[in-house]
Tab-separated table of C-alpha atoms and ligand atoms in Angstrom:
chain	number	residue	atom	x	y	z
A	1	MET	CA	-87.867	11.728	166.787
A	2	PRO	CA	-86.117	11.216	170.004
A	3	SER	CA	-84.942	13.937	172.204
A	4	PHE	CA	-81.161	14.372	173.192
A	5	SER	CA	-81.892	13.301	176.914
A	6	GLU	CA	-82.379	9.829	175.650
A	7	PHE	CA	-79.144	9.610	174.748
A	8	SER	CA	-76.425	8.679	177.133
A	9	LEU	CA	-74.709	12.126	176.667
A	10	ASP	CA	-72.706	13.480	179.505
A	11	ASP	CA	-74.904	16.004	181.629
A	12	ASP	CA	-72.629	19.021	181.192
A	13	VAL	CA	-72.824	18.191	177.414
A	14	LEU	CA	-76.962	17.823	177.422
A	15	ALA	CA	-76.909	21.348	178.973
A	16	ALA	CA	-74.489	22.707	176.483
A	17	VAL	CA	-77.073	21.539	173.821
A	18	GLN	CA	-80.011	22.903	175.678
A	19	ALA	CA	-77.767	26.244	175.859
A	20	ALA	CA	-77.195	26.206	172.260
A	21	GLY	CA	-80.966	26.308	171.786
A	22	TYR	CA	-80.929	22.533	169.997
A	23	GLU	CA	-84.328	21.157	170.274
A	24	VAL	CA	-84.456	18.046	168.868
A	25	PRO	CA	-81.378	16.159	167.272
A	26	THR	CA	-81.278	16.248	163.546
A	27	GLN	CA	-81.305	12.683	161.617
A	28	ILE	CA	-77.447	12.132	161.442
A	29	GLN	CA	-77.554	13.079	165.219
A	30	VAL	CA	-80.174	10.385	166.014
A	31	GLN	CA	-78.200	7.982	163.910
A	32	THR	CA	-74.506	8.456	164.975
A	33	ILE	CA	-75.167	9.555	168.607
A	34	PRO	CA	-75.977	6.409	170.338
A	35	SER	CA	-73.281	4.231	168.199
A	36	ALA	CA	-70.451	6.595	168.604
A	37	LEU	CA	-71.130	6.788	172.602
A	38	GLU	CA	-70.783	3.193	172.343
A	39	GLY	CA	-67.524	3.206	170.888
A	40	ARG	CA	-68.298	1.970	167.297
A	41	ASP	CA	-66.828	3.156	164.071
A	42	VAL	CA	-69.089	5.212	161.931
A	43	LEU	CA	-69.158	5.919	158.112
A	44	GLY	CA	-71.364	8.966	158.039
A	45	ILE	CA	-72.457	10.190	154.510
A	46	ALA	CA	-73.972	13.828	155.463
A	47	GLN	CA	-73.693	17.046	153.841
A	48	THR	CA	-72.705	20.204	155.617
A	49	GLY	CA	-75.719	21.642	157.105
A	50	THR	CA	-77.173	18.288	158.727
A	51	GLY	CA	-75.436	18.696	162.337
A	52	LYS	CA	-72.756	16.379	161.774
A	53	THR	CA	-70.454	18.487	163.530
A	54	ALA	CA	-72.550	17.981	166.971
A	55	ALA	CA	-72.904	14.020	166.053
A	56	PHE	CA	-69.614	13.717	166.348
A	57	SER	CA	-68.604	16.305	168.977
A	58	LEU	CA	-71.169	15.271	171.425
A	59	PRO	CA	-70.364	11.912	172.021
A	60	MET	CA	-66.674	12.566	171.715
A	61	ILE	CA	-66.739	15.209	174.459
A	62	SER	CA	-69.014	12.443	176.566
A	63	LEU	CA	-66.312	9.945	175.991
A	64	LEU	CA	-63.219	12.070	176.626
A	65	LYS	CA	-64.736	13.607	179.746
A	66	ARG	CA	-63.917	10.324	181.304
A	67	GLY	CA	-59.943	10.196	181.167
A	68	ARG	CA	-56.710	12.539	181.437
A	69	ALA	CA	-54.897	14.347	178.670
A	70	ARG	CA	-51.198	13.325	178.732
A	71	ALA	CA	-48.026	15.255	177.582
A	72	ARG	CA	-47.576	15.328	173.857
A	73	LEU	CA	-50.236	12.409	172.984
A	74	PRO	CA	-53.577	13.859	172.014
A	75	ARG	CA	-56.444	11.731	173.063
A	76	SER	CA	-58.635	12.827	170.013
A	77	LEU	CA	-57.878	13.990	166.701
A	78	VAL	CA	-60.194	15.817	164.463
A	79	ILE	CA	-58.790	15.938	160.676
A	80	THR	CA	-60.489	18.679	158.326
A	81	PRO	CA	-59.422	19.638	154.992
A	82	THR	CA	-59.587	23.529	155.282
A	83	ARG	CA	-58.421	26.080	158.121
A	84	GLU	CA	-62.244	27.593	158.136
A	85	LEU	CA	-63.603	24.317	158.814
A	86	ALA	CA	-61.437	23.455	161.639
A	87	ALA	CA	-61.733	26.989	163.199
A	88	GLN	CA	-65.475	26.073	162.755
A	89	ILE	CA	-65.381	22.850	164.120
A	90	ALA	CA	-63.175	24.463	167.201
A	91	GLU	CA	-66.028	26.984	167.813
A	92	ASN	CA	-68.394	24.121	168.062
A	93	PHE	CA	-66.193	22.204	170.516
A	94	VAL	CA	-65.998	25.065	172.642
A	95	MET	CA	-69.645	25.803	172.765
A	96	TYR	CA	-70.412	22.064	173.484
A	97	SER	CA	-67.790	21.575	175.836
A	98	ALA	CA	-68.472	24.518	178.226
A	99	GLY	CA	-68.515	22.911	181.626
A	100	SER	CA	-66.169	20.139	180.406
A	101	ASN	CA	-62.644	20.836	181.835
A	102	LEU	CA	-61.128	19.504	178.540
A	103	GLN	CA	-58.273	20.982	176.788
A	104	MET	CA	-57.928	21.723	172.812
A	105	ALA	CA	-55.718	23.111	170.166
A	106	LEU	CA	-55.802	23.895	166.943
A	107	LEU	CA	-52.931	23.277	164.280
A	108	ILE	CA	-53.814	25.447	161.345
A	109	GLY	CA	-51.992	27.754	158.949
A	110	GLY	CA	-52.769	31.305	160.592
A	111	VAL	CA	-52.592	30.391	164.222
A	112	SER	CA	-49.344	30.900	166.305
A	113	PHE	CA	-48.200	27.539	166.631
A	114	ALA	CA	-45.565	28.388	169.558
A	115	GLU	CA	-48.912	28.701	171.823
A	116	GLN	CA	-50.543	25.614	170.290
A	117	LEU	CA	-47.493	22.994	170.790
A	118	ALA	CA	-47.103	24.304	174.416
A	119	LEU	CA	-50.359	23.156	175.029
A	120	ILE	CA	-49.750	20.090	173.042
A	121	ASP	CA	-46.638	19.734	175.258
A	122	ARG	CA	-48.895	19.912	178.201
A	123	GLY	CA	-51.439	17.538	177.009
A	124	VAL	CA	-54.655	18.160	175.116
A	125	ASP	CA	-57.999	15.997	174.739
A	126	VAL	CA	-58.803	17.300	171.563
A	127	LEU	CA	-56.272	18.456	168.510
A	128	ILE	CA	-58.039	19.805	165.449
A	129	ALA	CA	-55.887	20.208	162.529
A	130	THR	CA	-55.411	19.824	158.564
A	131	PRO	CA	-53.709	16.934	157.244
A	132	GLY	CA	-50.183	18.892	155.983
A	133	ARG	CA	-49.939	21.042	159.030
A	134	LEU	CA	-50.422	17.695	161.232
A	135	LEU	CA	-48.115	15.556	159.321
A	136	ASP	CA	-45.303	18.811	159.374
A	137	HIS	CA	-45.658	18.884	163.213
A	138	PHE	CA	-45.317	15.064	163.391
A	139	GLY	CA	-42.465	14.952	161.190
A	140	ARG	CA	-40.621	17.234	163.322
A	141	GLY	CA	-41.477	15.492	166.772
A	142	LYS	CA	-43.608	17.841	167.930
A	143	LEU	CA	-46.092	15.277	169.167
A	144	LEU	CA	-47.080	11.649	169.169
A	145	LEU	CA	-50.110	9.876	167.666
A	146	SER	CA	-49.814	7.035	169.527
A	147	GLY	CA	-52.516	7.995	172.179
A	148	VAL	CA	-55.254	8.822	169.947
A	149	GLN	CA	-58.172	7.047	170.660
A	150	ILE	CA	-60.694	8.773	168.689
A	151	LEU	CA	-60.243	9.900	165.144
A	152	VAL	CA	-62.507	11.781	163.144
A	153	VAL	CA	-61.854	12.442	159.271
A	154	ASP	CA	-64.284	15.721	158.389
A	155	GLU	CA	-65.305	15.974	154.644
A	156	ALA	CA	-63.070	13.145	153.058
A	157	ASP	CA	-64.515	13.840	149.770
A	158	ARG	CA	-63.222	17.176	149.542
A	159	MET	CA	-59.760	15.805	151.400
A	160	LEU	CA	-59.755	13.679	147.994
A	161	ASP	CA	-60.465	16.609	145.766
A	162	MET	CA	-57.268	18.396	147.655
A	163	GLY	CA	-55.378	15.666	146.942
A	164	PHE	CA	-55.233	14.612	150.860
A	165	ILE	CA	-56.091	10.997	150.641
A	166	PRO	CA	-52.397	10.005	151.075
A	167	ASP	CA	-51.907	12.073	154.082
A	168	ILE	CA	-55.239	10.731	155.476
A	169	GLU	CA	-53.934	7.425	154.836
A	170	ARG	CA	-50.665	8.135	156.867
A	171	ILE	CA	-52.607	9.784	159.389
A	172	PHE	CA	-54.487	6.559	159.829
A	173	LYS	CA	-51.260	4.355	159.936
A	174	LEU	CA	-49.840	6.562	162.774
A	175	THR	CA	-52.839	6.077	165.342
A	176	PRO	CA	-53.586	3.078	166.960
A	177	PHE	CA	-55.347	0.257	165.838
A	178	THR	CA	-57.541	-0.017	168.280
A	179	ARG	CA	-58.791	3.870	167.948
A	180	GLN	CA	-62.609	4.707	167.402
A	181	THR	CA	-62.939	6.108	164.039
A	182	LEU	CA	-66.030	8.429	162.785
A	183	PHE	CA	-65.317	9.175	158.924
A	184	PHE	CA	-67.894	11.535	157.070
A	185	SER	CA	-68.072	12.602	153.492
A	186	ALA	CA	-70.726	14.111	151.853
A	187	THR	CA	-70.477	11.825	148.647
A	188	MET	CA	-68.873	8.149	148.474
A	189	ALA	CA	-66.421	8.258	145.562
A	190	LYS	CA	-64.558	4.993	144.955
A	191	GLU	CA	-61.291	5.964	146.630
A	192	ILE	CA	-63.265	7.191	149.740
A	193	GLU	CA	-64.926	3.988	149.771
A	194	ARG	CA	-61.590	1.884	149.545
A	195	ILE	CA	-59.969	3.957	152.611
A	196	ALA	CA	-63.175	3.420	154.605
A	197	ASP	CA	-62.999	-0.339	153.803
A	198	GLU	CA	-59.332	-0.362	154.835
A	199	PHE	CA	-59.350	1.804	157.973
A	200	LEU	CA	-63.066	1.236	159.895
A	201	SER	CA	-63.532	-1.576	161.794
A	202	ASN	CA	-67.027	-2.884	161.181
A	203	PRO	CA	-68.516	0.550	161.052
A	204	VAL	CA	-72.291	1.665	161.597
A	205	ARG	CA	-73.267	3.162	158.103
A	206	VAL	CA	-75.275	6.098	158.357
A	207	GLU	CA	-76.810	7.898	155.410
A	208	VAL	CA	-78.845	11.072	155.627
A	209	THR	CA	-78.836	12.794	152.087
A	210	GLN	CA	-78.627	11.383	148.616
A	211	ARG	CA	-75.526	12.328	146.554
A	212	ALA	CA	-76.184	15.764	145.210
A	213	THR	CA	-79.985	16.458	146.503
A	214	VAL	CA	-81.118	19.792	147.229
A	215	SER	CA	-82.963	20.478	150.413
A	216	SER	CA	-86.479	20.969	149.479
A	217	ASP	CA	-86.409	24.355	151.967
A	218	ILE	CA	-84.481	26.052	149.198
A	219	ASN	CA	-86.632	28.036	146.509
A	220	GLN	CA	-84.712	28.082	143.328
A	221	ALA	CA	-84.958	30.232	140.378
A	222	VAL	CA	-83.085	31.109	137.264
A	223	PHE	CA	-83.014	34.490	135.761
A	224	MET	CA	-82.128	34.201	132.029
A	225	PHE	CA	-80.429	37.048	130.807
A	226	ARG	CA	-79.060	38.414	126.884
A	227	PRO	CA	-76.339	40.397	127.092
A	228	SER	CA	-76.449	43.184	124.163
A	229	SER	CA	-72.685	41.349	123.088
A	230	LYS	CA	-70.258	39.161	124.412
A	231	SER	CA	-68.026	41.976	125.465
A	232	GLN	CA	-70.812	43.482	127.480
A	233	ASP	CA	-71.494	40.323	129.436
A	234	PHE	CA	-69.986	41.172	132.719
A	235	LYS	CA	-71.024	44.787	132.902
A	236	GLU	CA	-74.272	43.671	132.224
A	237	ARG	CA	-74.436	40.857	134.226
A	238	ARG	CA	-73.820	43.002	137.094
A	239	ALA	CA	-76.251	45.120	136.079
A	240	VAL	CA	-78.900	42.528	136.073
A	241	LEU	CA	-77.566	41.336	139.582
A	242	ARG	CA	-78.046	44.934	140.841
A	243	LYS	CA	-81.599	44.878	139.328
A	244	ILE	CA	-82.268	41.102	141.227
A	245	LEU	CA	-81.233	42.563	144.697
A	246	LYS	CA	-83.304	45.615	144.244
A	247	GLU	CA	-86.454	43.780	143.531
A	248	LYS	CA	-85.735	41.486	146.244
A	249	ASP	CA	-84.751	43.954	148.890
A	250	ASN	CA	-87.485	43.146	151.309
A	251	GLU	CA	-86.843	39.479	151.264
A	252	VAL	CA	-83.036	39.291	151.221
A	253	THR	CA	-81.427	39.524	154.829
A	254	ASN	CA	-77.933	38.593	153.812
A	255	GLY	CA	-76.475	36.588	150.751
A	256	ILE	CA	-73.292	35.091	149.328
A	257	ILE	CA	-72.836	35.883	145.564
A	258	PHE	CA	-70.624	33.092	143.755
A	259	CYS	CA	-68.438	33.683	141.013
A	260	ASN	CA	-66.846	31.182	138.918
A	261	ARG	CA	-63.575	33.135	138.862
A	262	LYS	CA	-61.459	35.055	141.500
A	263	VAL	CA	-60.698	38.325	138.960
A	264	SER	CA	-64.972	38.276	138.927
A	265	VAL	CA	-65.204	38.260	142.788
A	266	ASP	CA	-62.548	41.186	143.218
A	267	ILE	CA	-64.190	42.996	140.349
A	268	LEU	CA	-68.048	42.203	141.357
A	269	THR	CA	-67.207	43.193	144.833
A	270	LYS	CA	-65.745	46.622	144.172
A	271	SER	CA	-68.428	47.380	141.536
A	272	MET	CA	-71.008	46.496	144.386
A	273	LYS	CA	-69.433	48.730	146.935
A	274	ILE	CA	-69.310	51.570	144.581
A	275	HIS	CA	-73.121	51.023	144.058
A	276	GLY	CA	-73.506	51.132	148.063
A	277	PHE	CA	-73.834	47.521	148.898
A	278	GLU	CA	-72.103	46.421	152.072
A	279	CYS	CA	-69.969	43.385	150.793
A	280	ASP	CA	-66.574	41.741	151.041
A	281	ALA	CA	-64.867	39.424	148.882
A	282	ILE	CA	-63.541	35.956	150.002
A	283	HIS	CA	-61.477	33.685	147.681
A	284	GLY	CA	-58.447	31.448	147.978
A	285	ASP	CA	-56.119	33.900	146.940
A	286	LEU	CA	-56.761	36.179	150.168
A	287	GLU	CA	-54.519	35.963	153.296
A	288	GLN	CA	-56.149	33.465	156.089
A	289	SER	CA	-56.303	36.709	158.564
A	290	ASN	CA	-58.690	39.037	155.533
A	291	ARG	CA	-60.623	35.735	154.879
A	292	MET	CA	-61.328	35.098	158.813
A	293	LYS	CA	-62.059	38.989	159.231
A	294	VAL	CA	-64.407	38.899	156.066
A	295	LEU	CA	-66.234	35.866	157.331
A	296	GLU	CA	-66.593	37.369	160.663
A	297	ALA	CA	-67.945	40.430	159.336
A	298	PHE	CA	-70.762	38.547	157.592
A	299	ARG	CA	-71.348	36.370	160.453
A	300	ASP	CA	-71.969	39.541	162.696
A	301	GLY	CA	-74.089	41.019	159.736
A	302	SER	CA	-71.361	44.049	159.599
A	303	ILE	CA	-71.667	43.418	155.785
A	304	GLN	CA	-74.506	41.958	154.094
A	305	PHE	CA	-72.938	40.265	151.432
A	306	LEU	CA	-70.185	37.821	150.615
A	307	VAL	CA	-69.163	37.691	146.921
A	308	ALA	CA	-67.136	34.380	147.212
A	309	SER	CA	-65.405	31.529	144.681
A	310	ASP	CA	-65.988	28.092	144.927
A	311	VAL	CA	-63.493	28.030	147.720
A	312	ALA	CA	-66.355	29.425	149.949
A	313	SER	CA	-68.925	26.820	148.533
A	314	ARG	CA	-68.333	23.896	150.850
A	315	GLY	CA	-67.932	23.592	154.157
A	316	LEU	CA	-68.531	27.114	155.790
A	317	ASP	CA	-71.137	27.274	158.192
A	318	ILE	CA	-72.841	30.576	158.423
A	319	PRO	CA	-75.941	30.221	159.640
A	320	ASN	CA	-78.917	32.240	158.665
A	321	VAL	CA	-77.859	32.945	154.896
A	322	SER	CA	-81.165	33.961	153.283
A	323	HIS	CA	-80.040	34.060	149.862
A	324	VAL	CA	-77.145	32.343	147.662
A	325	PHE	CA	-76.718	34.108	144.075
A	326	ASN	CA	-75.092	32.346	141.529
A	327	PHE	CA	-73.840	34.903	139.452
A	328	ASP	CA	-72.689	32.774	136.581
A	329	VAL	CA	-73.475	29.161	136.483
A	330	PRO	CA	-71.242	26.956	137.936
A	331	ILE	CA	-69.045	24.999	135.546
A	332	GLU	CA	-69.080	21.558	137.647
A	333	PRO	CA	-72.928	20.824	138.404
A	334	GLU	CA	-71.562	19.311	141.920
A	335	ASN	CA	-70.040	22.993	142.551
A	336	TYR	CA	-74.098	24.466	142.319
A	337	VAL	CA	-75.233	22.045	145.024
A	338	HIS	CA	-72.530	22.930	147.389
A	339	ARG	CA	-73.182	26.664	146.619
A	340	ILE	CA	-77.013	26.312	147.474
A	341	GLY	CA	-76.157	24.149	150.258
A	342	ARG	CA	-75.063	27.418	152.190
A	343	THR	CA	-78.738	28.460	152.278
A	344	GLY	CA	-81.843	26.712	153.739
A	345	ARG	CA	-79.981	24.985	156.362
A	346	ALA	CA	-80.995	23.139	159.492
A	347	GLY	CA	-84.796	23.464	158.714
A	348	ARG	CA	-84.568	26.940	157.859
A	349	ARG	CA	-85.754	28.225	154.324
A	350	GLY	CA	-83.551	30.115	151.875
A	351	ALA	CA	-83.474	30.909	148.112
A	352	ALA	CA	-81.022	30.389	145.740
A	353	LEU	CA	-81.102	32.718	142.433
A	354	THR	CA	-78.949	31.955	139.477
A	355	ILE	CA	-77.815	34.562	136.491
A	356	CYS	CA	-77.768	32.345	133.417
A	357	GLY	CA	-76.598	33.942	130.070
A	358	PRO	CA	-77.045	32.100	126.546
A	359	THR	CA	-73.509	30.303	126.543
A	360	GLU	CA	-74.680	28.976	130.019
A	361	LYS	CA	-77.705	26.548	129.275
A	362	ALA	CA	-75.451	23.432	128.846
A	363	ARG	CA	-74.313	23.924	132.266
A	364	LEU	CA	-77.923	24.614	133.590
A	365	THR	CA	-79.143	21.415	131.893
A	366	ALA	CA	-76.423	19.545	133.694
A	367	ILE	CA	-77.222	20.870	136.806
A	368	GLU	CA	-80.675	19.950	136.142
A	369	GLU	CA	-79.900	16.168	135.177
A	370	LEU	CA	-77.703	15.829	138.348
A	371	THR	CA	-80.231	17.217	140.791
A	372	GLU	CA	-83.241	15.628	138.835
A	373	PHE	CA	-84.943	19.205	139.477
A	374	ASP	CA	-86.433	21.239	136.591
A	375	LEU	CA	-85.345	24.684	137.428
A	376	PRO	CA	-87.966	27.453	137.061
A	377	LYS	CA	-86.818	30.113	134.988
A	378	THR	CA	-87.841	33.708	133.968
A	379	GLU	CA	-86.325	36.365	131.672
A	380	ILE	CA	-84.730	39.127	132.769
A	381	ASP	CA	-83.845	42.255	130.749
A	382	VAL	CA	-80.712	43.960	131.162
A	383	PRO	CA	-81.922	47.446	132.758
A	384	PRO	CA	-81.985	50.560	130.789
A	385	GLY	CA	-78.803	52.432	130.457
A	386	HIS	CA	-76.968	48.888	129.593
A	387	PHE	CA	-78.343	48.201	126.555
A	388	SER	CA	-77.716	50.725	123.388
A	389	SER	CA	-75.322	49.187	120.716
A	390	GLN	CA	-74.776	52.993	119.940
A	391	ARG	CA	-73.712	53.844	123.270
A	392	GLN	CA	-71.880	50.664	123.828
A	393	ARG	CA	-69.675	51.153	120.757
A	394	LYS	CA	-68.917	54.621	122.206
A	395	SER	CA	-68.625	53.830	125.751
A	396	ARG	CA	-66.531	50.440	125.333
A	397	VAL	CA	-63.503	52.394	126.070
A	398	LYS	CA	-64.710	53.969	129.230
A	399	ASP	CA	-66.268	50.652	130.130
A	400	LYS	CA	-62.484	49.209	129.804
A	401	ARG	CA	-61.258	52.108	132.208
A	402	GLU	CA	-64.022	51.462	134.627
A	403	LEU	CA	-63.152	47.539	134.655
A	404	ARG	CA	-59.389	48.731	135.055
A	405	GLU	CA	-60.396	51.249	138.051
A	406	GLU	CA	-62.630	48.792	139.624
A	407	SER	CA	-60.243	45.624	139.606
A	408	GLY	CA	-57.092	47.905	139.902
A	409	THR	CA	-55.523	45.468	137.424
A	410	LYS	CA	-54.737	45.669	133.560
A	411	ALA	CA	-56.113	43.027	132.309
A	412	ALA	CA	-59.305	42.448	133.662
A	413	VAL	CA	-61.424	41.866	131.084
A	414	PRO	CA	-62.507	38.198	131.344
A	415	THR	CA	-61.991	35.591	128.444
A	416	VAL	CA	-62.834	31.798	128.295
A	417	GLY	CA	-59.103	31.085	128.446
A	418	THR	CA	-58.422	32.910	131.389
A	419	GLN	CA	-61.692	31.738	132.763
A	420	LEU	CA	-60.534	28.214	132.766
A	421	GLU	CA	-57.221	29.226	133.743
A	422	ASP	CA	-58.722	30.390	136.780
A	423	ILE	CA	-60.841	27.758	137.646
A	424	ALA	CA	-57.715	25.238	137.301
A	425	ALA	CA	-55.821	27.460	139.453
A	426	GLU	CA	-58.838	27.616	141.957
A	427	LYS	CA	-59.004	23.738	142.184
A	428	GLN	CA	-55.697	23.223	142.942
A	429	SER	CA	-55.875	25.823	145.764
A	430	THR	CA	-55.449	24.319	148.711
A	431	GLU	CA	-55.044	25.571	152.146
A	432	GLU	CA	-51.297	24.397	151.876
A	433	ASN	CA	-50.412	26.170	148.778
A	434	LEU	CA	-51.913	29.294	150.067
A	435	PRO	CA	-49.407	32.124	150.875
A	436	PRO	CA	-48.123	31.822	154.591
A	437	VAL	CA	-49.589	33.610	156.755
A	438	VAL	CA	-48.495	34.597	160.142
A	439	GLY	CA	-50.804	35.233	162.868
A	440	MET	CA	-54.557	36.325	162.797
A	441	GLY	CA	-54.117	39.436	164.789
A	442	GLU	CA	-56.958	40.906	166.714
A	443	HIS	CA	-59.007	37.361	165.446
A	444	VAL	CA	-57.143	34.948	167.070
A	445	PRO	CA	-59.459	32.702	169.239
A	446	ASP	CA	-59.171	33.142	172.611
A	447	PHE	CA	-60.155	29.674	173.323
A	448	LEU	CA	-56.535	28.846	171.569
A	449	ASN	CA	-54.712	30.024	174.599
A	450	ARG	CA	-56.872	28.401	177.382
A	451	SER	CA	-58.743	25.354	178.298
A	452	PHE	CA	-62.194	24.786	177.412
A	453	SER	CA	-63.198	25.362	181.216
A	454	LYS	CA	-63.683	28.348	183.170
A	455	GLU	CA	-61.956	27.470	185.799
A	456	ALA	CA	-58.588	25.957	184.324
A	457	SER	CA	-58.594	28.793	182.455
A	458	ALA	CA	-58.460	31.013	185.167
A	459	SER	CA	-55.949	28.606	186.970
A	460	GLU	CA	-53.565	29.208	184.145
B	1	AMP	P1	-73.118	21.265	160.415
B	1	AMP	O1	-73.658	20.216	159.600
B	1	AMP	O2	-72.680	20.513	161.467
B	1	AMP	O3	-72.420	22.270	160.035
B	1	AMP	O4	-74.224	22.294	161.415
B	1	AMP	C1	-75.373	23.166	160.774
B	1	AMP	C2	-76.119	23.874	161.881
B	1	AMP	O5	-76.865	23.268	162.443
B	1	AMP	C3	-75.091	24.711	162.418
B	1	AMP	O6	-75.341	25.813	162.677
B	1	AMP	C4	-75.230	24.014	164.095
B	1	AMP	O7	-75.244	24.897	165.157
B	1	AMP	C5	-77.016	23.607	163.679
B	1	AMP	N1	-77.078	22.716	164.397
B	1	AMP	C6	-76.934	21.369	164.499
B	1	AMP	N2	-77.475	20.533	165.650
B	1	AMP	C7	-78.615	21.037	165.381
B	1	AMP	C8	-80.021	20.875	166.263
B	1	AMP	N3	-80.150	19.539	166.480
B	1	AMP	N4	-80.748	21.595	166.231
B	1	AMP	C9	-80.926	23.009	165.438
B	1	AMP	N5	-79.510	23.138	165.054
B	1	AMP	C10	-78.613	22.646	165.049
């Protein structure tokens, strides 16, 4: 395995890599960095967690250091499907470009556009944006894309899922034909292959993971549970989760608990809080400022658990997640792979524990077929106090009341119908159709208002 110093990276970039504590480059970095530094187009097939952000950022910063930004003409552009990913990439750029006098701006919902546009007006080296926001500002004549020398498209497969491909095609056409393109996707669907064929010029193809492979650093296990009745499933499942959390107390540093439905996320979060767990919810219906706040609390360890919908299963870079829990078996087998990819990242060990009821066995089989792995299964009993059918009947009214109180809604008892509706809604939930959010309050990252370099920001 080569070392970072063998690449022709800029000295400041090498220093930043060292300061980040990276000892050796990851596989995608080994394959991408030399070609990107030579100005070649790169088609990278890699999932989040492989180190792909550094794979494109490090050569970009090295190349961009050799030029100057011009007013309203960003020199490079990073397109990414969600605000969270854009913010993560921006944080990485700040880290890797310490000491480089590069200017960056972010065009995503939830940040002050006035300030970002003022930056663009003066000239930025790196513009990080979601497709809709970028085209919106382009359409209003606020920026020109004819100065883009390097274009990065990140998580192209997710753009496809979210319906952004026409936007991406437009963006490609608005940037100069001579640009360098670094294009990343976790999978190569036909449509993605077509875009890559059309817009990349003789790319170096690098592939670090096969589709739907699960890291061997993740210990996987399934807890098979049998609710006393269908109506008790949700309540008893919560009790089973608490039992698992109690049993694993010594091993679990922190964890993400995934649910198929937003309503389950909300109810489970409230229920866990009542039972004394430090946790919070994240799903697509929450305001951006709220999502950022929750993520920050999880990152800095002030909450131990993140209860999440599939919106959070892809792309979120939260280092050191010791456990992923599947409160229910994901409906799409690919989502299982994305969910559990939040743990066991960058060479660390992780665990993925799934609760499976009798009606979810077919989904489990689909996951096993997709990942070509027989998941180890153990039976788990519903803890005492949640099982007696007599008590169950008597307490049904109380349970419904409890559910309503926990959820704050009147129609919170889940049904298959609402489950499917909810999943369909979740799928459609793109960053563009979320409720408009103004500002990020105290969580506006300070890099948004200043240059990468300390000297430049001091002089502003
Ligand atoms: P990414 O795939 O870009 O989301 O990166 C996943 C995680 O790996 C991030 O937390 C990075 O900080 C980390 N990382 C990237 N490159 C390296 C490296 N060469 N050595 C150790 N960690 C790395």
